[in-house]
Coordinates of C-alpha atoms and ligand atoms in Angstrom, one line a residue:
X1 CA 70.0 78.9 217.2
X2 CA 71.4 79.3 214.0
X3 CA 71.9 83.1 213.3
X4 CA 69.2 84.6 211.2
X5 CA 70.1 87.5 208.4
X6 CA 67.8 89.3 206.6
X7 CA 69.6 90.4 203.3
X8 CA 67.3 93.5 201.4
X9 CA 68.2 93.4 198.0
X10 CA 68.7 90.4 195.5
X11 CA 71.5 92.0 193.7
X12 CA 75.0 91.1 193.4
X13 CA 75.6 92.8 196.8
X14 CA 73.0 90.7 198.7
X15 CA 73.7 87.2 197.0
X16 CA 77.8 88.0 197.7
X17 CA 76.6 88.3 201.1
X18 CA 74.7 85.3 201.2
X19 CA 77.4 83.2 199.9
X20 CA 79.8 84.8 202.0
X21 CA 77.7 83.8 205.2
X22 CA 77.4 80.5 204.3
X23 CA 81.1 80.1 203.9
X24 CA 81.1 80.9 207.7
X25 CA 80.9 78.1 210.3
X26 CA 78.1 80.2 212.1
X27 CA 75.1 78.2 210.6
X28 CA 73.5 81.3 209.0
X29 CA 69.8 81.1 207.8
X30 CA 69.7 83.6 205.5
X31 CA 66.6 85.2 203.9
X32 CA 66.9 87.5 201.0
X33 CA 64.4 89.9 200.7
X34 CA 63.3 91.8 197.1
X35 CA 61.2 94.3 195.8
X36 CA 60.8 93.1 192.4
X37 CA 59.5 89.5 191.8
X38 CA 62.5 88.5 190.2
X39 CA 66.2 88.5 191.7
X40 CA 69.7 89.7 190.5
X41 CA 69.1 93.0 190.7
X42 CA 71.6 94.7 188.3
X43 CA 72.4 91.8 186.8
X44 CA 68.7 91.5 185.5
X45 CA 68.2 95.2 185.2
X46 CA 71.5 97.3 184.7
X47 CA 73.8 95.6 183.0
X48 CA 73.4 96.1 179.4
X49 CA 71.6 93.2 177.4
X50 CA 74.1 92.8 174.9
X51 CA 76.7 91.8 177.3
X52 CA 75.3 88.7 178.1
X53 CA 78.7 87.5 179.6
X54 CA 78.6 90.0 182.8
X55 CA 75.0 88.0 183.3
X56 CA 76.3 85.0 183.6
X57 CA 77.3 85.5 187.2
X58 CA 73.6 84.5 187.7
X59 CA 73.9 80.8 187.6
X60 CA 76.1 81.6 190.9
X61 CA 73.8 83.9 192.7
X62 CA 71.2 80.8 192.0
X63 CA 73.1 78.3 193.2
X64 CA 73.8 80.3 196.4
X65 CA 69.4 80.8 196.4
X66 CA 69.1 77.3 196.4
X67 CA 71.0 76.1 199.1
X68 CA 68.8 75.0 201.8
X69 CA 69.4 77.5 204.3
X70 CA 68.5 80.7 202.3
X71 CA 65.2 81.4 201.2
X72 CA 64.1 84.3 198.2
X73 CA 61.1 86.4 199.0
X74 CA 60.5 88.3 196.1
X75 CA 58.0 90.8 195.7
X76 CA 58.3 91.9 199.3
X77 CA 59.1 95.7 199.7
X78 CA 60.3 96.9 202.7
X79 CA 58.5 99.9 204.0
X80 CA 55.5 98.4 202.6
X81 CA 55.0 94.8 203.5
X82 CA 57.2 95.0 206.6
X83 CA 59.2 97.4 208.0
X84 CA 63.1 97.8 208.9
X85 CA 62.3 97.8 212.4
X86 CA 59.6 94.7 212.4
X87 CA 62.9 93.1 210.4
X88 CA 65.4 94.1 213.1
X89 CA 62.9 92.4 215.4
X90 CA 62.6 89.6 213.8
X91 CA 66.4 88.7 212.7
X92 CA 70.1 88.9 214.5
X93 CA 71.3 91.0 211.9
X94 CA 69.7 93.0 208.6
X95 CA 72.2 93.6 205.4
X96 CA 70.8 96.7 203.3
X97 CA 72.1 95.4 199.8
X98 CA 70.1 98.1 198.3
X99 CA 71.8 99.6 195.9
X100 CA 71.7 102.9 194.4
X101 CA 68.6 102.8 192.2
X102 CA 68.2 106.9 192.1
X103 CA 70.2 109.3 189.2
X104 CA 72.3 112.1 190.4
X105 CA 70.4 115.3 189.2
X106 CA 71.8 117.1 186.4
X107 CA 71.1 120.0 188.0
X108 CA 71.0 122.9 184.6
X109 CA 67.7 124.7 183.2
X110 CA 66.0 122.7 181.2
X111 CA 66.4 119.1 183.1
X112 CA 62.9 118.8 183.3
X113 CA 61.8 119.1 179.8
X114 CA 60.2 116.1 178.0
X115 CA 63.0 114.0 175.8
X116 CA 65.3 114.5 178.9
X117 CA 66.0 111.3 180.8
X118 CA 68.6 109.8 183.3
X119 CA 70.4 106.7 182.7
X120 CA 68.5 104.9 185.8
X121 CA 64.9 105.1 184.3
X122 CA 66.6 105.0 180.3
X123 CA 68.5 101.8 181.1
X124 CA 65.7 100.6 182.9
X125 CA 63.5 100.9 180.4
X126 CA 65.3 98.8 177.4
X127 CA 66.2 96.3 180.2
X128 CA 62.4 95.9 181.2
X129 CA 62.4 97.0 184.7
X130 CA 58.9 97.0 186.5
X131 CA 58.8 100.5 187.4
X132 CA 60.2 101.7 183.7
X133 CA 58.7 99.9 181.1
X134 CA 56.1 102.7 180.6
X135 CA 58.7 105.2 180.4
X136 CA 58.0 105.5 176.4
X137 CA 61.1 108.3 175.4
X138 CA 60.5 110.0 172.1
X139 CA 62.9 108.3 169.7
X140 CA 61.7 110.3 166.9
X141 CA 64.8 112.2 166.5
X142 CA 67.8 111.7 164.3
X143 CA 69.9 112.9 167.2
X144 CA 70.8 112.1 170.8
X145 CA 73.3 113.2 173.4
X146 CA 74.3 111.2 175.7
X147 CA 76.0 113.1 179.3
X148 CA 79.0 111.8 181.2
X149 CA 82.2 109.3 180.4
X150 CA 81.4 106.4 182.3
X151 CA 80.5 102.7 181.6
X152 CA 76.8 103.9 181.6
X153 CA 77.1 106.3 178.8
X154 CA 79.1 103.7 176.9
X155 CA 76.2 101.2 177.3
X156 CA 73.2 103.7 176.4
X157 CA 75.3 105.1 173.2
X158 CA 75.7 101.3 171.7
X159 CA 72.4 100.1 172.5
X160 CA 70.7 103.2 171.1
X161 CA 72.9 102.5 167.6
X162 CA 73.2 98.8 167.5
X163 CA 71.3 97.0 164.6
X164 CA 68.3 94.6 164.9
X165 CA 71.0 91.1 164.0
X166 CA 72.9 92.9 166.7
X167 CA 70.8 92.8 169.4
X168 CA 69.2 89.8 168.3
X169 CA 70.8 87.6 170.7
X170 CA 70.4 89.6 174.0
X171 CA 67.8 89.9 176.7
X172 CA 66.6 93.6 175.5
X173 CA 63.0 94.2 176.9
X174 CA 60.8 93.6 173.6
X175 CA 59.0 97.5 173.9
X176 CA 62.3 99.0 173.7
X177 CA 64.1 96.9 170.6
X178 CA 60.7 97.9 168.7
X179 CA 61.2 101.6 169.6
X180 CA 64.8 101.7 169.2
X181 CA 65.2 100.0 165.6
X182 CA 62.1 102.3 164.3
X183 CA 64.2 105.6 165.5
X184 CA 65.3 107.5 162.7
X185 CA 68.4 108.2 164.9
X186 CA 71.6 108.2 163.2
X187 CA 73.7 110.6 165.8
X188 CA 74.6 110.3 169.0
X189 CA 77.0 112.6 171.0
X190 CA 78.8 111.5 174.3
X191 CA 79.3 114.6 176.2
X192 CA 82.1 114.6 178.7
X193 CA 83.2 117.3 180.7
X194 CA 86.9 116.1 181.0
X195 CA 89.5 115.3 178.4
X196 CA 90.3 112.0 176.7
X197 CA 92.6 111.3 179.3
X198 CA 90.3 111.4 182.3
X199 CA 87.2 109.7 181.1
X200 CA 86.1 106.5 183.4
X201 CA 85.4 104.1 180.7
X202 CA 86.8 100.5 180.7
X203 CA 89.1 99.6 177.8
X204 CA 87.1 96.5 176.8
X205 CA 83.8 98.6 176.5
X206 CA 85.3 101.3 174.7
X207 CA 86.9 99.3 171.9
X208 CA 83.6 97.8 171.5
X209 CA 82.8 101.2 169.8
X210 CA 85.1 100.5 167.1
X211 CA 83.4 97.0 166.0
X212 CA 79.7 97.9 165.1
X213 CA 77.8 96.8 162.2
X214 CA 76.4 100.1 161.2
X215 CA 77.9 103.1 163.3
X216 CA 81.0 104.7 163.5
X217 CA 82.9 106.3 166.2
X218 CA 83.8 109.5 165.4
X219 CA 86.8 111.1 167.4
X220 CA 88.5 114.5 166.6
X221 CA 92.5 114.2 166.5
X222 CA 92.7 117.5 167.9
X223 CA 91.5 116.6 171.0
X224 CA 93.8 113.9 171.7
X225 CA 97.1 114.5 173.6
X226 CA 100.4 113.6 171.7
X227 CA 101.2 110.0 171.3
X228 CA 103.5 109.8 174.4
X229 CA 100.5 110.0 176.9
X230 CA 102.1 113.0 178.4
X231 CA 99.7 115.7 180.1
X232 CA 96.7 115.0 182.3
X233 CA 97.3 114.0 186.0
X234 CA 96.9 110.5 186.0
X235 CA 100.2 110.7 184.1
X236 CA 102.0 111.0 187.1
X237 CA 103.5 108.1 188.3
X238 CA 103.9 107.1 191.6
X239 CA 101.9 104.4 193.2
X240 CA 100.4 101.1 192.0
X241 CA 96.7 102.8 192.0
X242 CA 98.0 105.7 189.7
X243 CA 100.4 103.0 187.9
X244 CA 97.2 101.3 186.9
X245 CA 95.2 104.0 186.4
X246 CA 97.8 105.5 183.6
X247 CA 97.6 102.1 181.8
X248 CA 93.9 102.1 181.5
X249 CA 94.3 105.9 180.4
X250 CA 96.9 105.1 177.9
X251 CA 94.9 102.0 176.5
X252 CA 91.9 104.2 176.3
X253 CA 93.9 107.2 174.4
X254 CA 95.6 104.4 172.1
X255 CA 91.4 103.4 171.1
X256 CA 90.4 106.9 171.1
X257 CA 93.5 107.1 168.3
X258 CA 92.8 104.1 166.5
X259 CA 89.1 105.5 166.4
X260 CA 90.2 108.8 164.3
X261 CA 91.3 106.7 161.4
X262 CA 88.6 104.1 161.4
X263 CA 87.0 103.9 157.9
X264 CA 83.7 105.8 158.4
X265 CA 82.0 104.9 154.5
X266 CA 79.9 102.2 155.0
X267 CA 78.5 103.2 158.1
X268 CA 75.1 104.9 158.5
X269 CA 75.4 106.1 162.1
X270 CA 78.0 108.3 163.9
X271 CA 79.1 108.2 167.9
X272 CA 80.4 111.6 168.3
X273 CA 83.0 111.8 171.5
X274 CA 82.7 115.5 172.5
X275 CA 85.1 116.1 175.3
X276 CA 85.8 119.0 177.7
X277 CA 82.2 120.4 177.1
X278 CA 79.8 120.6 180.6
X279 CA 76.3 120.5 180.0
X280 CA 74.6 124.4 180.3
X281 CA 71.0 123.9 179.6
X282 CA 69.1 121.9 177.9
X283 CA 66.9 124.0 174.9
X284 CA 63.3 123.6 173.6
X285 CA 60.0 123.9 174.5
X286 CA 57.4 121.1 174.4
X287 CA 60.5 118.9 174.2
X288 CA 64.0 118.8 173.8
X289 CA 65.2 120.4 170.6
X290 CA 69.3 120.8 171.9
X291 CA 71.7 121.1 174.4
X292 CA 74.1 124.3 175.3
X293 CA 77.6 123.1 176.8
X294 CA 80.3 125.0 178.2
X295 CA 83.9 124.5 177.1
X296 CA 86.3 123.3 179.5
X297 CA 89.7 122.7 180.7
X298 CA 91.0 120.2 183.3
X299 CA 93.6 121.8 185.6
X300 CA 94.7 119.7 188.6
X301 CA 91.8 117.7 188.4
X302 CA 89.6 120.5 188.4
X303 CA 87.1 121.6 185.6
X304 CA 87.5 124.8 184.5
X305 CA 84.7 126.5 182.9
X306 CA 86.1 128.8 179.7
X307 CA 83.0 130.8 179.4
X308 CA 82.9 129.2 175.4
X309 CA 79.7 127.8 174.7
X310 CA 78.7 125.6 171.8
X311 CA 75.4 123.7 170.7
X312 CA 74.2 120.4 169.4
X313 CA 70.6 120.0 168.2
X314 CA 69.0 117.1 169.4
X315 CA 65.7 115.3 170.3
X316 CA 66.8 113.0 172.8
X317 CA 69.0 113.6 176.2
X318 CA 70.2 111.0 178.5
X319 CA 72.1 111.7 181.7
X320 CA 74.4 108.9 182.8
X321 CA 76.2 110.9 185.6
X322 CA 76.3 108.7 188.1
X323 CA 73.7 107.4 190.7
X324 CA 72.4 107.7 194.4
X325 CA 70.9 105.7 196.7
X326 CA 67.4 105.9 198.0
X327 CA 66.5 107.1 201.9
X328 CA 65.7 104.5 204.1
X329 CA 62.8 104.8 206.8
X330 CA 64.6 105.5 210.4
X331 CA 68.2 105.4 209.2
X332 CA 70.6 108.6 208.2
X333 CA 71.1 109.3 204.9
X334 CA 74.3 111.0 203.4
X335 CA 72.6 113.1 200.7
X336 CA 75.6 114.9 199.5
X337 CA 77.2 111.4 198.5
X338 CA 74.0 109.9 197.9
X339 CA 74.6 106.7 200.3
X340 CA 73.7 105.2 203.4
X341 CA 76.0 106.6 206.4
X342 CA 78.1 103.5 207.9
X343 CA 81.6 102.8 209.3
X344 CA 83.1 100.1 206.8
X345 CA 79.7 98.8 206.7
X346 CA 78.0 98.9 209.7
X347 CA 74.8 101.2 210.3
X348 CA 73.1 101.0 213.5
X349 CA 73.7 98.1 216.1
X350 CA 72.5 94.7 214.1
X351 CA 72.2 96.9 210.7
X352 CA 75.0 96.6 208.1
X353 CA 75.4 98.0 204.6
X354 CA 76.9 96.6 201.3
X355 CA 77.7 97.3 197.6
X356 CA 76.7 100.7 196.2
X357 CA 74.7 101.5 199.3
X358 CA 77.6 101.3 201.3
X359 CA 80.5 102.4 199.1
X360 CA 78.5 104.8 196.5
X361 CA 78.0 103.8 192.9
X362 CA 81.6 102.8 191.3
X363 CA 82.9 99.3 190.2
X364 CA 82.0 96.4 188.7
X365 CA 79.7 93.3 189.9
X366 CA 82.8 91.3 191.6
X367 CA 83.4 94.5 193.6
X368 CA 80.9 93.5 195.7
X369 CA 82.5 90.4 196.6
X370 CA 84.7 92.0 198.9
X371 CA 81.7 93.6 200.7
X372 CA 80.0 90.5 201.1
X373 CA 82.4 89.2 202.5
X374 CA 83.5 91.8 205.2
X375 CA 80.0 92.1 206.0
X376 CA 79.3 88.4 206.8
X377 CA 82.6 88.4 209.3
X378 CA 81.4 91.4 210.8
X379 CA 78.1 89.5 211.3
X380 CA 79.8 86.7 212.6
X381 CA 81.8 88.9 214.9
X382 CA 78.8 91.3 216.5
X383 CA 76.0 88.8 216.9
X384 CA 75.8 86.1 219.7
X385 CA 74.7 82.2 218.6
X386 CA 72.2 82.2 222.0
X387 CA 69.5 84.4 219.7
X388 CA 66.3 83.4 219.7
X389 CA 64.8 85.9 217.2
X390 CA 62.2 83.7 215.0
X391 CA 63.7 84.8 211.6
X392 CA 62.0 83.3 208.6
X393 CA 59.2 81.8 210.5
X394 CA 58.4 85.3 211.7
X395 CA 58.7 86.9 208.3
X396 CA 56.2 84.3 206.9
X397 CA 53.7 85.0 209.7
X398 CA 53.8 88.7 209.5
X399 CA 53.6 88.7 205.7
X400 CA 50.9 86.0 205.4
X401 CA 48.4 87.9 208.0
X402 CA 49.0 90.8 205.6
X403 CA 47.9 88.7 202.9
X404 CA 51.8 89.6 200.9
X405 CA 52.0 87.3 197.6
X406 CA 55.6 86.6 197.8
X407 CA 57.3 85.1 194.8
X408 CA 59.5 81.9 196.3
X409 CA 62.9 80.7 194.8
X410 CA 61.3 77.7 193.3
X411 CA 58.8 80.1 191.6
X412 CA 61.3 82.5 190.3
X413 CA 62.9 79.3 188.9
X414 CA 59.5 78.4 186.7
X415 CA 59.3 82.0 185.8
X416 CA 63.4 81.9 184.6
X417 CA 62.3 78.7 182.5
X418 CA 59.4 80.0 181.1
X419 CA 61.5 83.2 180.3
X420 CA 64.1 81.5 178.4
X421 CA 61.5 79.1 176.2
X422 CA 60.1 82.5 175.3
X423 CA 63.4 83.2 174.0
X424 CA 63.0 80.9 171.2
X425 CA 66.3 79.8 171.3
X426 CA 67.8 82.6 169.8
X427 CA 67.6 85.5 172.4
X428 CA 69.0 84.4 175.9
X429 CA 65.3 85.1 177.4
X430 CA 61.8 87.1 176.9
X431 CA 61.8 88.8 179.9
X432 CA 58.2 89.2 181.9
X433 CA 57.7 92.7 182.4
X434 CA 54.9 92.9 184.7
X435 CA 54.3 91.3 187.9
X436 CA 50.8 90.6 186.8
X437 CA 51.9 88.7 183.8
X438 CA 54.0 86.5 186.4
X439 CA 51.8 85.6 188.5
X440 CA 49.8 84.8 185.3
X441 CA 52.3 82.5 184.2
X442 CA 52.6 81.2 187.7
X443 CA 49.1 80.2 187.8
X444 CA 48.6 78.5 184.3
Ligands
NAP1 P1 81.1 106.6 186.5 O1 82.0 105.9 186.2 O2 80.8 106.8 187.6 O3 80.8 108.1 185.3 C1 79.7 109.3 185.5 C2 80.4 110.1 184.5 O4 79.4 111.0 184.4 C3 81.6 110.5 184.8 O5 82.3 110.9 183.2 C4 81.4 111.9 185.3 O6 82.5 113.1 185.1 C5 80.3 112.5 184.6 N1 79.3 113.4 185.5 C6 78.7 113.4 186.4 N2 78.2 114.5 187.0 C7 78.0 115.0 185.9 C8 77.4 116.3 185.4 N3 77.2 117.0 186.2 N4 77.9 116.7 184.2 C9 78.3 116.2 183.8 N5 79.2 115.3 183.6 C10 79.1 114.7 184.6 O7 79.5 106.2 186.5 P2 78.6 105.1 185.8 O8 78.7 105.5 183.9 O9 77.2 105.3 185.9 O10 79.1 103.9 186.2 C11 78.8 103.1 187.4 C12 79.5 102.2 187.9 O11 79.3 101.0 187.1 C13 81.0 102.3 187.5 O12 81.8 102.0 188.5 C14 81.0 101.8 185.9 O13 82.5 101.5 185.7 C15 80.1 100.6 186.8 N6 79.8 99.9 184.9 C16 80.5 98.8 184.4 C17 80.1 98.5 183.5 C18 80.8 97.9 182.8 O14 81.9 96.9 183.2 N7 80.9 97.0 181.5 C19 79.0 99.0 182.6 C20 77.8 100.0 183.4 C21 78.7 100.5 184.5 P3 83.5 113.5 186.0 O15 84.5 112.3 186.3 O16 83.8 114.9 185.9 O17 82.9 113.6 187.6

């Protein structure tokens, strides 16, 4: 009997695991179970709509999904249509590739005020994630603050200021494109609680901001250290990792420095980098009217608050401060780190975690590949090939009995083709947002 594996989550971590399982001589049959009707997780709903190059990896995942030994069960939610215990009874191994879909809490006064959004919901909204399509963020404001100095903060800020022409060849959700391009927004403030030498930006993403059609990045030269790159903990070279961090830091500082000399006269919009500013309070009543921040300095890697405050008037705040995994019924959860406790991916007998659910929310799409390879090896080591668990046949029977309507990969490919056609040859696709729209299209 082949080994039967259920992978929960059809994002990068799930598909890299499926791919690695297929590459081993264990005759694995792999079922990828996904709560949404569509596959590809963050590639579809997290990666910025104007970063189409990054989304190309979906072709690789589609090849895996099309393999004879792989089945896709879209629109099947574990906990609603089938329980984790049932999957453990049906399959030799269950892999949790569920990502980190929730926002880390901001935890300051006013953070629940209308007009404050976490990046999970805001990014989901502009990317057409069905959970967030009704977010309707209020964009009738001239100024927005994006909290965080990571790549998600840059994504959010960039999508807010790009022109309609710059977004034409993207797959931004139509509702978001309409709202953003009708907004009077001219100023976006990117707030970092550390300095310009301690950001988590990658250089390509930062550099892009100097080339926007209608928006100029604004950096105060006084915020930048001397040009020799001295200062900051990462400057102390020693190991390969520290050297790498120093190179990124130096590159980012050079890019930020180049922003100080860019001509701003021809641009209508501004993206302001505000360093050493920790969010302290969201100010307003019915909705956000501003954000108070506390000046900081960084000592030995620690953020020290100075008791000196400043404020930015704004009508929108997006907190892009990282993500958390969600608790799965029947399994322990590490609330502190926001992930599923595991020992190098092993969660419980026959249960494994990969990707952000295993490691926490860091790294690019390809960072999930080593997790998938390691997990597949562990499964090959742990699972007896003599198992007679029913696997796919058992899942189909159970879902059938419950009247669950799952989307197969062949059905997804029809929806995919319809989305691409709807893009009209300019946009890469126009996304279906709801399950109802997708089912209507499949029934036509
Ligand atoms: P991230 O890289 O971990 O950055 C989170 C940022 O939020 C950090 O600057 C952090 O500051 C700040 N932060 C956390 N808590 C805060 C608080 N309470 N108040 C103020 N600031 C706070 O997370 P991310 O931007 O969500 O990205 C997640 C992962 O996806 C990263 O590995 C990222 O590189 C990757 N990603 C990559 C791309 C790309 O390659 N194009 C695009 C998007 C995302 P501290 O440093 O002080 O903690």
